[in-house]
Structure formats: structure tokens, C-alpha cells
mmCIF file of C-alpha atoms in Angstrom:
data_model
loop_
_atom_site.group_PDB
_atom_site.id
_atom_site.type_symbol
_atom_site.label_atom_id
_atom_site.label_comp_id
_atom_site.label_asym_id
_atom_site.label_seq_id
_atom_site.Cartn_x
_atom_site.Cartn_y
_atom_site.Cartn_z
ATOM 1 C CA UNK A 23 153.812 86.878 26.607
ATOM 2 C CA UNK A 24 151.041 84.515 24.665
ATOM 3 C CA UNK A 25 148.065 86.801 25.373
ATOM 4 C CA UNK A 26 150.139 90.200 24.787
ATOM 5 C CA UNK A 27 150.788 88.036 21.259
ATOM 6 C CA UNK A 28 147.177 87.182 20.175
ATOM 7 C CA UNK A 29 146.229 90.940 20.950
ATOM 8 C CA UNK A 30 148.754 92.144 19.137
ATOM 9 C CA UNK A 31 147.478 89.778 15.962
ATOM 10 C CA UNK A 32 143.529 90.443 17.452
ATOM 11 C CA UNK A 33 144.353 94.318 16.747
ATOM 12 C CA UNK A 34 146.134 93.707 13.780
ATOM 13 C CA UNK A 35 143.385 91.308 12.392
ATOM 14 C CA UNK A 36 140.821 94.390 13.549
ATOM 15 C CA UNK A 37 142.823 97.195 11.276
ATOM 16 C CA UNK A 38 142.722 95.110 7.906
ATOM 17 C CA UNK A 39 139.062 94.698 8.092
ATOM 18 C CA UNK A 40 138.683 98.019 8.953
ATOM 19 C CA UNK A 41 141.170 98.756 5.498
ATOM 20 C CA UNK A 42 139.354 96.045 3.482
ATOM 21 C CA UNK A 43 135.897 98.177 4.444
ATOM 22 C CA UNK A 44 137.102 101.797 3.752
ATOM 23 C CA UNK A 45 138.309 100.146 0.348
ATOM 24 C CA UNK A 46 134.753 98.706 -0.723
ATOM 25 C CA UNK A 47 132.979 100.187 -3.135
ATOM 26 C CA UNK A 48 129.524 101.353 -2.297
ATOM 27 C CA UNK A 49 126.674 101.964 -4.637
ATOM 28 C CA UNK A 50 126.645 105.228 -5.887
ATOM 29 C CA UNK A 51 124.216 105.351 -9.241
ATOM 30 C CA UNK A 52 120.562 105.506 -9.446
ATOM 31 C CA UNK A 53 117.695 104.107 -12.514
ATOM 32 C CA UNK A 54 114.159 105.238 -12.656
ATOM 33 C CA UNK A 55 112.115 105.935 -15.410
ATOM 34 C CA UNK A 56 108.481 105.051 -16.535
ATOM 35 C CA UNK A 57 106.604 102.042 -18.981
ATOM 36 C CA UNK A 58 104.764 104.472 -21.496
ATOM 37 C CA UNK A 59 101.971 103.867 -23.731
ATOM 38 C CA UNK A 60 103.441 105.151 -27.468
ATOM 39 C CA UNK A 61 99.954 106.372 -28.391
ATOM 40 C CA UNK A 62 98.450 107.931 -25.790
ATOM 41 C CA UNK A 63 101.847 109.249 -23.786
ATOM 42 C CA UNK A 64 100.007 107.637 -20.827
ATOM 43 C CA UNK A 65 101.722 105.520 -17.978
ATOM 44 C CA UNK A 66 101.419 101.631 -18.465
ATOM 45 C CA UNK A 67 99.333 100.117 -15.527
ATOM 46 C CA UNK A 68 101.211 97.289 -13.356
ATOM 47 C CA UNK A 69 100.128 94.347 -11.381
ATOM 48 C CA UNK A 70 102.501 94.729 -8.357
ATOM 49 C CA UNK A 71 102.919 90.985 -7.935
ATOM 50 C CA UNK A 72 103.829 88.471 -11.007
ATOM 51 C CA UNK A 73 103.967 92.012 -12.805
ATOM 52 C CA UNK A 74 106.260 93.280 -15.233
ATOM 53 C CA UNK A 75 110.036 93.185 -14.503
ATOM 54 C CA UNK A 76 113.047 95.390 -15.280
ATOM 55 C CA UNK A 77 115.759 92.930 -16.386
ATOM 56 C CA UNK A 78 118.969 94.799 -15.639
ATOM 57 C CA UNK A 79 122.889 92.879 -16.638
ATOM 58 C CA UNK A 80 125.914 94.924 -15.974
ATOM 59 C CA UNK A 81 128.806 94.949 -18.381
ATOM 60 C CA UNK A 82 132.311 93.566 -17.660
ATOM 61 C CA UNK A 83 131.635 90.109 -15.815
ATOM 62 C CA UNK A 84 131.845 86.769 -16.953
ATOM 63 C CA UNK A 85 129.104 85.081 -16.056
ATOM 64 C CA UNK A 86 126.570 87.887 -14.637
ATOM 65 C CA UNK A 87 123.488 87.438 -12.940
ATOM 66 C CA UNK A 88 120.802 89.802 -14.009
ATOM 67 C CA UNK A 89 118.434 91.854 -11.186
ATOM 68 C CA UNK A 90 114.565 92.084 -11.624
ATOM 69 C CA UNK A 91 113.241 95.323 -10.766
ATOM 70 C CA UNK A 92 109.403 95.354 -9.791
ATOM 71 C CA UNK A 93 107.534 97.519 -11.971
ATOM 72 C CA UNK A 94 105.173 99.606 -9.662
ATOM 73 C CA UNK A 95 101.387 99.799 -9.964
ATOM 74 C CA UNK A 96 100.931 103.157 -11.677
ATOM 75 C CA UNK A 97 103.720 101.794 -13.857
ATOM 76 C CA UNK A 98 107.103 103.408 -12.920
ATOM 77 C CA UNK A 99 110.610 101.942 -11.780
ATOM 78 C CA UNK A 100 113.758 102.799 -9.465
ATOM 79 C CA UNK A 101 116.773 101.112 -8.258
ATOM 80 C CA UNK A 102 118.855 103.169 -6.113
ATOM 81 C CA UNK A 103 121.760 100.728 -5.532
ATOM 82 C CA UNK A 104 123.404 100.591 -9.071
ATOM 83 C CA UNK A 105 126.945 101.431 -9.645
ATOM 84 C CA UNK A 106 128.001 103.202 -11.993
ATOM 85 C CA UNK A 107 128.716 100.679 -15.367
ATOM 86 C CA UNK A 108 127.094 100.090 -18.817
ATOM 87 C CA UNK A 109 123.878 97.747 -18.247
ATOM 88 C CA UNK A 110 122.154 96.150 -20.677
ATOM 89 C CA UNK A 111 118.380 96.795 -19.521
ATOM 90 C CA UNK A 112 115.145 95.718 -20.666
ATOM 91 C CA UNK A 113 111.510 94.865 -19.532
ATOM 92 C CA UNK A 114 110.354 91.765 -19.355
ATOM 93 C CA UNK A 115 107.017 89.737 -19.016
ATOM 94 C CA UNK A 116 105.076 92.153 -19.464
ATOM 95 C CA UNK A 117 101.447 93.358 -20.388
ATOM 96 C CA UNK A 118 102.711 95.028 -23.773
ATOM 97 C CA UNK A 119 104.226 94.118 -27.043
ATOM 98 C CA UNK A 120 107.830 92.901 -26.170
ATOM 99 C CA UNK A 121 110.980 95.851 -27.097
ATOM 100 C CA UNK A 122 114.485 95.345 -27.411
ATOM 101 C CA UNK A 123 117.025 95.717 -24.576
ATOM 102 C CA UNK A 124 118.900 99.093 -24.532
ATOM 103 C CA UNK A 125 122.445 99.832 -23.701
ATOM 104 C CA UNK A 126 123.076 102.564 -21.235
ATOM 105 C CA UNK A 127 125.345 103.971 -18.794
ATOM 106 C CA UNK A 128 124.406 104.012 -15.794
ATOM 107 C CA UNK A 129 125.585 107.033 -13.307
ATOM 108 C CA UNK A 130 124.473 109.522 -11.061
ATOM 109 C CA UNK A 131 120.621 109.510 -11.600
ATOM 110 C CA UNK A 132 119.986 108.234 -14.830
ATOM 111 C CA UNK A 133 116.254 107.724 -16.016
ATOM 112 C CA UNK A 134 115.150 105.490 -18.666
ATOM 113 C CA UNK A 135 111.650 105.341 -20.061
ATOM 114 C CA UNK A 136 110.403 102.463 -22.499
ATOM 115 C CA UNK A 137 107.562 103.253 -25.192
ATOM 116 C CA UNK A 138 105.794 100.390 -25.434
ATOM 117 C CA UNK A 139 102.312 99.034 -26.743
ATOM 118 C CA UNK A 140 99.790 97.515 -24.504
ATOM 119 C CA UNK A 141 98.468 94.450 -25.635
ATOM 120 C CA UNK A 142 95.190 95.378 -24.775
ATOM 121 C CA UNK A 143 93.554 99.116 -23.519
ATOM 122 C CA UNK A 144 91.032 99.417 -21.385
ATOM 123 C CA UNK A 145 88.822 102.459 -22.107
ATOM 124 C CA UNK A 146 85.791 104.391 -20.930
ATOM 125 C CA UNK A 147 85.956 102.770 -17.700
ATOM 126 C CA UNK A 148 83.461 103.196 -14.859
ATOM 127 C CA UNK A 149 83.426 101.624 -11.482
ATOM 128 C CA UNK A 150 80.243 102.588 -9.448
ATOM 129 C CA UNK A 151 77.782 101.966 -6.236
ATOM 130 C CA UNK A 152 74.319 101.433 -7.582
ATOM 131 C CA UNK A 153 72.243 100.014 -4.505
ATOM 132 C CA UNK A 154 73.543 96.782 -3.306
ATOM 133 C CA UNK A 155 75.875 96.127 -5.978
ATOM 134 C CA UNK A 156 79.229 97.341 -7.204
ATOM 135 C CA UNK A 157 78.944 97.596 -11.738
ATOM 136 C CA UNK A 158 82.090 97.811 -13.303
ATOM 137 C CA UNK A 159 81.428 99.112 -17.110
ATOM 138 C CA UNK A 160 84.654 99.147 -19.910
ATOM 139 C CA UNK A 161 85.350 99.024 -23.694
ATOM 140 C CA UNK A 162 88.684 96.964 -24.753
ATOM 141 C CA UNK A 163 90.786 98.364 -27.453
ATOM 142 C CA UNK A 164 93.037 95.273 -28.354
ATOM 143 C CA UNK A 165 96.281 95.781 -29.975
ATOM 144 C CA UNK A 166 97.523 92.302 -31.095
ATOM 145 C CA UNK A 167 95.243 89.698 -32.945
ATOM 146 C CA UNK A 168 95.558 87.259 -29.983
ATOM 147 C CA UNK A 169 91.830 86.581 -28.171
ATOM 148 C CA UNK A 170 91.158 88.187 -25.315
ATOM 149 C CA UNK A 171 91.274 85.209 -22.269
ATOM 150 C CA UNK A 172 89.431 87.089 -19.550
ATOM 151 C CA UNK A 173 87.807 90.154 -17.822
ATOM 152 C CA UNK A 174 87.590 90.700 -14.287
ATOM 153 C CA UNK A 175 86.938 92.970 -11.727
ATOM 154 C CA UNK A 176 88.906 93.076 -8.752
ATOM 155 C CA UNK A 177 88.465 94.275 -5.039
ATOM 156 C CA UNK A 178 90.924 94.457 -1.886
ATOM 157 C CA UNK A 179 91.759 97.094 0.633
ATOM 158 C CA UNK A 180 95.107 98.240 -0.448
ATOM 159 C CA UNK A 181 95.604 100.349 -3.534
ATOM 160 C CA UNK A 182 97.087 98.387 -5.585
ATOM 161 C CA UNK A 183 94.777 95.563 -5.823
ATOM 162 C CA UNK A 184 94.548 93.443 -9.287
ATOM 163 C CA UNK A 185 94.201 90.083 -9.821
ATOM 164 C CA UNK A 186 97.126 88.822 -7.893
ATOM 165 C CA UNK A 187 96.160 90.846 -5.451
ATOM 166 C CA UNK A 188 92.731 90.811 -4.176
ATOM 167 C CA UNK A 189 90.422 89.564 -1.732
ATOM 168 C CA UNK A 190 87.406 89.242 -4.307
ATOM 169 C CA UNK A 191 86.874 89.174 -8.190
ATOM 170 C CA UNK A 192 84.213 89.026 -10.392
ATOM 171 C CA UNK A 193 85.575 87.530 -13.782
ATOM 172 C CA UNK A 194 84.070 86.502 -17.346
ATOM 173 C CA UNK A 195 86.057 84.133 -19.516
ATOM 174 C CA UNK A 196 86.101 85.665 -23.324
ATOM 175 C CA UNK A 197 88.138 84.019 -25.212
ATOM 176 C CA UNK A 198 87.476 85.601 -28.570
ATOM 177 C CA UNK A 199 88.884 88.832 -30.854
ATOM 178 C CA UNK A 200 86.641 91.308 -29.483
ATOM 179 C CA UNK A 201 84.962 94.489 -30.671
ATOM 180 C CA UNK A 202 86.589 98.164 -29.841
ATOM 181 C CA UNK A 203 82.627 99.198 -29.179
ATOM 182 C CA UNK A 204 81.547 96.432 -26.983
ATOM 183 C CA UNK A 205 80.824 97.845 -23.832
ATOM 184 C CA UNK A 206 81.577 94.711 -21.024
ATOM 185 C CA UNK A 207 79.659 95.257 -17.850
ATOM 186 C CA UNK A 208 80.528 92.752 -14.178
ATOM 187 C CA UNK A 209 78.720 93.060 -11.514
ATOM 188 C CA UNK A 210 79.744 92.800 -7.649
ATOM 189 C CA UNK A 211 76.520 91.595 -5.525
ATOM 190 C CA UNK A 212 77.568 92.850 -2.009
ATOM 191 C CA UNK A 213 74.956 91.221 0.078
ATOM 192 C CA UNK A 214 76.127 88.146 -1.490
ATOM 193 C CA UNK A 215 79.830 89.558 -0.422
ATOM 194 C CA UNK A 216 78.961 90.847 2.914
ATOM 195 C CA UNK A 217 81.161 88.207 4.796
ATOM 196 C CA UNK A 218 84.352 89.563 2.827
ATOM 197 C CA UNK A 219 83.117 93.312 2.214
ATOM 198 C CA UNK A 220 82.491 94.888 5.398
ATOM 199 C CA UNK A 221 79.840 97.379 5.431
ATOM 200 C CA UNK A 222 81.424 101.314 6.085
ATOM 201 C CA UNK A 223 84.689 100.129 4.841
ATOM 202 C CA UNK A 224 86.495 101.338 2.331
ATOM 203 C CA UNK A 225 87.946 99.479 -0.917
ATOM 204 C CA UNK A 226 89.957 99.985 -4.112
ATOM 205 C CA UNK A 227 88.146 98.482 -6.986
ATOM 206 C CA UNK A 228 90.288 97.379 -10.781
ATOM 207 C CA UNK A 229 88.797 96.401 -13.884
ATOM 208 C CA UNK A 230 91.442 94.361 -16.118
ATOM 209 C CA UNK A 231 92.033 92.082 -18.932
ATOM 210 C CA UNK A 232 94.178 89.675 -20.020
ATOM 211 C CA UNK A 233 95.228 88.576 -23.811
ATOM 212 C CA UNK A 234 95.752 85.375 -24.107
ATOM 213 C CA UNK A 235 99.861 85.180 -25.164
ATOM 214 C CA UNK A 236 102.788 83.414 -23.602
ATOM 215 C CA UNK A 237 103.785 85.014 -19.936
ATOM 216 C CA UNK A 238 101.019 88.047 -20.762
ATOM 217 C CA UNK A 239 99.989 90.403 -17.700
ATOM 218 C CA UNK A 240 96.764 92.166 -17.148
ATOM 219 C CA UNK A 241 96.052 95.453 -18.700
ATOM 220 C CA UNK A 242 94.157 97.878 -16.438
ATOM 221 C CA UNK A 243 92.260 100.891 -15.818
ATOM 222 C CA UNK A 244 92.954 103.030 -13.148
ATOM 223 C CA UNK A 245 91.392 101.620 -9.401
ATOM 224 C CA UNK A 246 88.811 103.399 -8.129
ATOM 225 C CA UNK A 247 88.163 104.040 -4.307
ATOM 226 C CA UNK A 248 84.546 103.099 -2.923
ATOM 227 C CA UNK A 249 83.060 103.326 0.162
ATOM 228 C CA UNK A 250 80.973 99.981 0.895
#
């Protein structure tokens, strides 16, 4: 009688989780969109790790959490486990000129895109092999009247290499305002490098800089893909 009694209440226990399951609400809305230079129409260019974050607080709780969405490389975004509420969403610690959150509802897909300004653009850049060394030549177009900390060049394997992410730099402290028509040139000596850069490999190389302002991220050029 006892064990025909705990599988009765074993089954029983079973079907309510089964009810509580089919009752839960799964994600169902989607946010991408894209960090965009204001001038140039251009995407925004990311450091993958310690990069810029999507802050993103959903209405109608008391006290919410915000999520961090990591801004990619090239300098898009997506989430695709939202649901469908107003959010209050903005990006954060970033390599541009801060910009206010926006209210949106979020459902379906929904795509938001922030114009921003980079603190600092990196123009006319040009990452070559020239013999036995790697020169990395770039103007700086800066946007805020902060100095400019720091230039560097930076090297790893994977595509999205920058200066959280590499296996070797080459970096000049600046530290001064600096002049749209400077051209700044680093060079890579690879026989000096040959115990980290393998010859025959292939590497992505990154030229960046950095303004010197609270929680500021690189701005970059494009990386550029050299055989060694």
C-alpha cells in the first residue's frame, strides 16, 4: 500500500513540473544593430576583450540587473535571448564620445544602431612586409582635446587581435595633442621576434590608439593579414 502511495505522489510530483515547464516563458525577441561613426557612416572598430559593452535594463522590475553585451570586433552587436519588454539600452565604456541611453521595445527582431564619435580615428593606415621587418604607418585624427596616451601595433594569430589580445606589440607612449598630418610609423623586427613569429605562418596585424580619458578603449584600423 506505502509504495503504490509514493508512486502515486512520485507521478503526481512528475506532472506539475512537467505543467510548471509548459507554463515558462521562453525567450522569444532578438537585438542587433551596429556602433557607427556619425561622420564617415563607417562601423566603429572593437577590442573583443575589455571592449565596449551594450548595457541593456528591462522595464517593470524592482531592482533589475542589467546584461553586458560584447561589442564584436568589426563593431556590431546581437542578443538573441531577449523577451519581448521596453529596455532601457545604452553603450558603455567605450572608445567614443559617451551617448545617452535609448528607450525601446524590444520584439521580434529589433535592431538598434548608435551614432557615435570616436575619440580618436585612425587614418591612412598601412601595415606591410619590407624585408625582415613588419612597418606599420598611420595618421590620427583626434576628436576630443584629451592627449593621445599611446600607439601600438599589435600581432596574434586570430583575427581579432588588439591590445588585449595579442601575442606581440610594438607600442610608443605619446602623451601629447597630436597633429591630424603626423604620419606615426612602428616597426616589428622579426628576427628579433622569431621565437614568437614563426616563419611561414600566418598573422593578423592592428594598429591602434588610445586617448587618454577615464575607462577609454582603443581606436583601430582595420587588421591586416600577413604572411611571416
Amino acid at each position: 500500500m506505502m509504495k503504490t502511495l509514493n508512486s502515486i505522489i512520485l507521478l503526481l510530483t512528475v506532472a506539475l513540473c512537467a505543467c510548471e515547464l509548459d507554463n515558462y516563458e521562453f525567450p522569444d525577441a532578438e537585438l542587433s544593430g551596429r556602433i557607427i561613426d556619425a561622420e564617415t557612416g563607417e562601423l566603429v572598430e572593437q577590442d573583443i576583450i575589455r571592449g565596449t559593452n551594450i548595457e541593456i535594463t528591462e522595464h517593470g522590475y524592482d531592482p533589475v540587473s542589467p546584461q553586458y553585451l560584447i561589442v564584436k570586433n568589426d563593431g556590431t552587436y546581437a542578443n538573441s535571448l531577449l523577451f519581448s519588454n521596453m529596455y532601457t539600452v545604452q553603450p558603455v565604456r567605450g572608445n567614443f564620445i559617451p551617448v545617452e541611453p535609448q528607450d525601446i521595445n524590444i520584439s521580434g527582431k529589433t535592431e538598434l544602431d548608435f551614432e557615435v564619435v570616436p575619440y580618436i580615428r585612425v587614418k591612412d593606415a598601412s601595415i606591410t612586409k619590407t624585408g625582415n621587418s613588419v612597418i606599420a604607418t598611420f595618421k590620427l585624427e583626434q576628436n576630443v582635446v584629451n592627449n593621445v596616451r599611446k600607439v601600438g601595433l599589435y600581432v596574434h594569430p586570430d583575427p581579432e587581435v588588439g591590445e588585449p589580445l595579442r601575442i606581440l606589440a610594438v607600442e610608443n607612449d605619446i602623451n601629447a595633442v597630436v597633429d591630424p598630418n603626423q604620419e606615426f610609423t612602428l616597426e616589428l623586427d622579426l628576427p628579433a621576434n622569431s621565437s614568437i613569429l614563426s616563419t611561414g605562418e600566418t598573422y593578423f596585424f592592428r594598429v591602434g590608439a588610445l586617448i587618454d580619458a577615464g575607462e577609454a578603449k582603443l581606436n583601430y584600423a582595420p587588421a591586416v593579414q600577413l604572411d611571416i
